[in-house]
Structures are given as C-alpha cells and as structure tokens.
PDB file of C-alpha atoms in Angstrom:
ATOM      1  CA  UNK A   1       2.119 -48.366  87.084  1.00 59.00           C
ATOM      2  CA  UNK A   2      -1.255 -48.017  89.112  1.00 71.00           C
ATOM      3  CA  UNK A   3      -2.494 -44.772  90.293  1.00 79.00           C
ATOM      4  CA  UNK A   4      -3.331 -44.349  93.380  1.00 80.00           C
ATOM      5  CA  UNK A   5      -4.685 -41.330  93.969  1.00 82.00           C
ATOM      6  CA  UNK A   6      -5.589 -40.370  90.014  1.00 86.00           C
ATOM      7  CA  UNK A   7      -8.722 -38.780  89.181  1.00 89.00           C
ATOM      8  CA  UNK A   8     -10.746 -39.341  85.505  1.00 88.00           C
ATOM      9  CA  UNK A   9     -13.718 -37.571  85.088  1.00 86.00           C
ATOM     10  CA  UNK A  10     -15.857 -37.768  82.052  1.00 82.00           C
ATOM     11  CA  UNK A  11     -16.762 -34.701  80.220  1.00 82.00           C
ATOM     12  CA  UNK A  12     -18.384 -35.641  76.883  1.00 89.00           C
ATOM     13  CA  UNK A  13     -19.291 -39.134  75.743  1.00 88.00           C
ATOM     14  CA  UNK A  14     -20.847 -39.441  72.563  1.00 88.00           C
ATOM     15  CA  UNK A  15     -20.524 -42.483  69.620  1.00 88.00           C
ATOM     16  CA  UNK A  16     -17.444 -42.550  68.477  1.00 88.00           C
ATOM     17  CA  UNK A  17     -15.788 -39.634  70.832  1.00 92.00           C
ATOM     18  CA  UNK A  18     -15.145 -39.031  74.358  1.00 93.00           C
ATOM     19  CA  UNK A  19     -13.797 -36.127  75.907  1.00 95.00           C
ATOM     20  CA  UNK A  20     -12.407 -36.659  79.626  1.00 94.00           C
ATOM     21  CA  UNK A  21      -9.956 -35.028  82.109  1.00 94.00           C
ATOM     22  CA  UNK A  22      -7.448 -37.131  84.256  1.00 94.00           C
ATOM     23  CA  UNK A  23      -4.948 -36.236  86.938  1.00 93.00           C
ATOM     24  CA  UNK A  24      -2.561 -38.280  87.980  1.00 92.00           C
ATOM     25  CA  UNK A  25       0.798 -37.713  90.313  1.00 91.00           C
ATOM     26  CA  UNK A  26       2.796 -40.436  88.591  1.00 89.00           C
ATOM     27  CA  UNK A  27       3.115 -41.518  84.914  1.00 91.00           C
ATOM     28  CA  UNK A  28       0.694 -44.054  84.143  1.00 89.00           C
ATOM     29  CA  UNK A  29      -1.207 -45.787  80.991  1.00 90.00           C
ATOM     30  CA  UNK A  30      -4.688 -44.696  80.658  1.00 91.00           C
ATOM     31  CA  UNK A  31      -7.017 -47.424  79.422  1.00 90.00           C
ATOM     32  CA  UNK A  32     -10.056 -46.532  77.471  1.00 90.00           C
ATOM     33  CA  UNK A  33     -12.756 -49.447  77.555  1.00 88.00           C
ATOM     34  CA  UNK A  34     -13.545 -49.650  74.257  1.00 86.00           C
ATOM     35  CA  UNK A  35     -12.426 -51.570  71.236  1.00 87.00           C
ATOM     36  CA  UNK A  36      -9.016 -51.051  69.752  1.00 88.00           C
ATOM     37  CA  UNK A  37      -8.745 -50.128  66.374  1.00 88.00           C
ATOM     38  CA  UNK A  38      -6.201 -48.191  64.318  1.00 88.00           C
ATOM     39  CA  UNK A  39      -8.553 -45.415  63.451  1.00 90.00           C
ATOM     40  CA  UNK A  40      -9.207 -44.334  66.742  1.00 93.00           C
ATOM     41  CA  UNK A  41      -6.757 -40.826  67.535  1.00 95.00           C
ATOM     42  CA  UNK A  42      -6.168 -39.976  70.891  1.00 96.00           C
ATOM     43  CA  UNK A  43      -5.276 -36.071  72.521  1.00 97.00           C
ATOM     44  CA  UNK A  44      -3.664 -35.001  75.396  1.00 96.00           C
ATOM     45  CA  UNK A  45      -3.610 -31.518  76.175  1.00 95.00           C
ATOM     46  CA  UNK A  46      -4.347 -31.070  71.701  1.00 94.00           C
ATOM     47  CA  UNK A  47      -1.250 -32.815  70.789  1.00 96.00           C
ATOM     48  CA  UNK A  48      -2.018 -36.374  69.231  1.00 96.00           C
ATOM     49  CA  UNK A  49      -0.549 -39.531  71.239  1.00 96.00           C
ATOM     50  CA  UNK A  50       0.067 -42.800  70.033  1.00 95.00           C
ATOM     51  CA  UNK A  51      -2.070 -45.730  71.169  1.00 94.00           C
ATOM     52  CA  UNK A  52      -1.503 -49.139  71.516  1.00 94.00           C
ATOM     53  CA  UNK A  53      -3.832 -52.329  71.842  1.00 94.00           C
ATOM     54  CA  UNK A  54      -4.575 -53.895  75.493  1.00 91.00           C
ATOM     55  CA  UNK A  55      -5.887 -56.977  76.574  1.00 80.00           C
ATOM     56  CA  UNK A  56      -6.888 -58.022  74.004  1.00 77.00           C
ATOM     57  CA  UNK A  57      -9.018 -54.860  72.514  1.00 83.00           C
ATOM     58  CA  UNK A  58      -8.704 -52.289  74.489  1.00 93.00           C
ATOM     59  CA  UNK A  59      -7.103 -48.286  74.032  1.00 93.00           C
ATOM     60  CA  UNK A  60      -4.236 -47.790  75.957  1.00 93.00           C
ATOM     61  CA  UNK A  61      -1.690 -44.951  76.152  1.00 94.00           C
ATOM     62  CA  UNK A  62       0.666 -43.540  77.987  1.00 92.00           C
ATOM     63  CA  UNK A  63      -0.245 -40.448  80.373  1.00 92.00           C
ATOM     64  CA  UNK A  64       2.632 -38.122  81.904  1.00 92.00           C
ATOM     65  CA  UNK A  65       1.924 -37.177  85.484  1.00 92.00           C
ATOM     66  CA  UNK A  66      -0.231 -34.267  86.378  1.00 93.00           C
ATOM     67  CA  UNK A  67      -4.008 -33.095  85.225  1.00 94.00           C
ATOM     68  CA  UNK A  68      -4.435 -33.278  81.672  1.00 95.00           C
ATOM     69  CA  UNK A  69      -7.519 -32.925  79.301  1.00 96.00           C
ATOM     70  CA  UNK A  70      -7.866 -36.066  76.679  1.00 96.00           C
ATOM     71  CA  UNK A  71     -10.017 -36.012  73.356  1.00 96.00           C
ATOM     72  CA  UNK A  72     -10.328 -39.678  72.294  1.00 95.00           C
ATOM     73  CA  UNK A  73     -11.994 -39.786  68.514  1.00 95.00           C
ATOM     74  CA  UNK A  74     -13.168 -42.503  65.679  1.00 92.00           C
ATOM     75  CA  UNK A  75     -12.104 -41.210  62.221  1.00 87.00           C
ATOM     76  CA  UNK A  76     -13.885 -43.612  59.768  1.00 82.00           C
ATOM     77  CA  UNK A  77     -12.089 -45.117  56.829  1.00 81.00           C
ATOM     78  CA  UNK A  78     -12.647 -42.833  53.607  1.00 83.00           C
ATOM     79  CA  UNK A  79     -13.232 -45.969  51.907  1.00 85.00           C
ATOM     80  CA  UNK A  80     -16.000 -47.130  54.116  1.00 81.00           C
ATOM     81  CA  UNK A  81     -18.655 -45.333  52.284  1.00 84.00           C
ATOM     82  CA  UNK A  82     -17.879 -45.996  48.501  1.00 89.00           C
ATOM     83  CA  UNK A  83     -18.025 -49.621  49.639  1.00 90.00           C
ATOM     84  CA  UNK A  84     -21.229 -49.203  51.289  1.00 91.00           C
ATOM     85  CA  UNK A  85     -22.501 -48.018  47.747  1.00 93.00           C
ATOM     86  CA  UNK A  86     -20.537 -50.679  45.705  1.00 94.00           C
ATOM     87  CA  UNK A  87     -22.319 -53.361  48.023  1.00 94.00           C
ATOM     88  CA  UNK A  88     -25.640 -51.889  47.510  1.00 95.00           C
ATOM     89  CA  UNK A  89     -25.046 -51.645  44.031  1.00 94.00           C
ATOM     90  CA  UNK A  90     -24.008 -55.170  43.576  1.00 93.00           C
ATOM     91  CA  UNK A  91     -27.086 -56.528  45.582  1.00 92.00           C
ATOM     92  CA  UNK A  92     -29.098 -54.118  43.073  1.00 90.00           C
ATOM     93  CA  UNK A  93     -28.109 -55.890  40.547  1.00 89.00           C
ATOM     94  CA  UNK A  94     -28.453 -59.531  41.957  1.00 84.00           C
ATOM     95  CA  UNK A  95     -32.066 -58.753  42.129  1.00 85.00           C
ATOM     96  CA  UNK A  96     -32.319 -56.590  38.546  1.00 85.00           C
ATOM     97  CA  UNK A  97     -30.646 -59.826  36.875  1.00 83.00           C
ATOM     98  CA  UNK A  98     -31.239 -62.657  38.516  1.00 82.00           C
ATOM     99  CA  UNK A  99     -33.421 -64.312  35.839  1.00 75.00           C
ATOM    100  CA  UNK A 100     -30.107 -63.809  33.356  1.00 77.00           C
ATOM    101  CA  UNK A 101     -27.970 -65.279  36.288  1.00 74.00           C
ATOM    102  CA  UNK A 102     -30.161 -68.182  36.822  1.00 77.00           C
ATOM    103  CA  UNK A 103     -30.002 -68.829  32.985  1.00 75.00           C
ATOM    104  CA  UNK A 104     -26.503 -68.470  32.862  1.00 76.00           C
ATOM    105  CA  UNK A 105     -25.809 -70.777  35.857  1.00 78.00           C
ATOM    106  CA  UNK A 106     -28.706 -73.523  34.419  1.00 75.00           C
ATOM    107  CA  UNK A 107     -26.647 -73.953  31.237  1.00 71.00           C
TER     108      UNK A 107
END
C-alpha cells in the first residue's frame, strides 16, 4: 500500500550501492529505481531481505512500518572476471593465429 506520509532520504549513493533511511507508519514495498537482478542484496536495519522484480526491472521489497536504515548492494558474479580473461584470451589468439585459421578455413 502507498505511503502517505513516509519519508526516504538518501544517505550514500555510489555504483553499485546505496545506503538510505525510510520511515514509514504503515507496511509498505519500497521500490529502488534501478535494474533488477539477482545479485543485488538488500538490508534493513543489517538483516538481509529478500527482493523481488517490479515492473518490469525494478527492486522491490517489503518494508515493516516505522524508520528503518536500508543498505542496498551489487555483489558481482565470481565468475565474471575469469570470463573477462578467457574472452581476452580467446581474442588474443584470433589475432596470434589468424593466418593458421585462414589456412585452415581456405582448405
């Protein structure tokens, strides 16, 4: 439900965090404007709440009533930079071996 008389006020916003405090006399959703993805964890008051996707790509989740403070963080994939390197890698050695490539393809 809407909030009528809630109160957000940004603390810290910085790529890939935010840091905010919200008061609110009802329970409500909070919706971050940002894109959803799984990776993204969510505090209240240092205890991790689940999230769920909004229309169509937003952060949404669910606030109890009162003034709380809310850490909203990006925690890469571990596998994101080992397939950084294996792309680099691989477009290393296009260029190293392209001759043997073409010769192989020509054939």
């Amino acid at each position: 439900p809407a909030c009528p008389g809630g109160r957000i006020s940004e603390r810290r916003v910085l790529p890939g965090r935010i840091d905010l405090e919200a008061e609110c006399a009802d329970p409500s959703t909070l919706v971050l404007k940002m894109t959803f993805h799984p990776n993204w964890r969510v505090a209240v008051d240092g205890r991790e709440t689940p999230t769920f996707m909004l229309s169509p790509s937003l952060i949404g989740f669910d606030l109890p009533a009162g003034s709380h403070r809310i850490e909203a963080e990006y925690h890469a994939s571990p596998l994101k930079t080992p397939l950084l390197i294996l792309g680099a890698l691989t477009l290393l050695a296009v260029f190293v071996f392209r001759r043997r490539l073409e010769l192989v393809i020509s054939r």
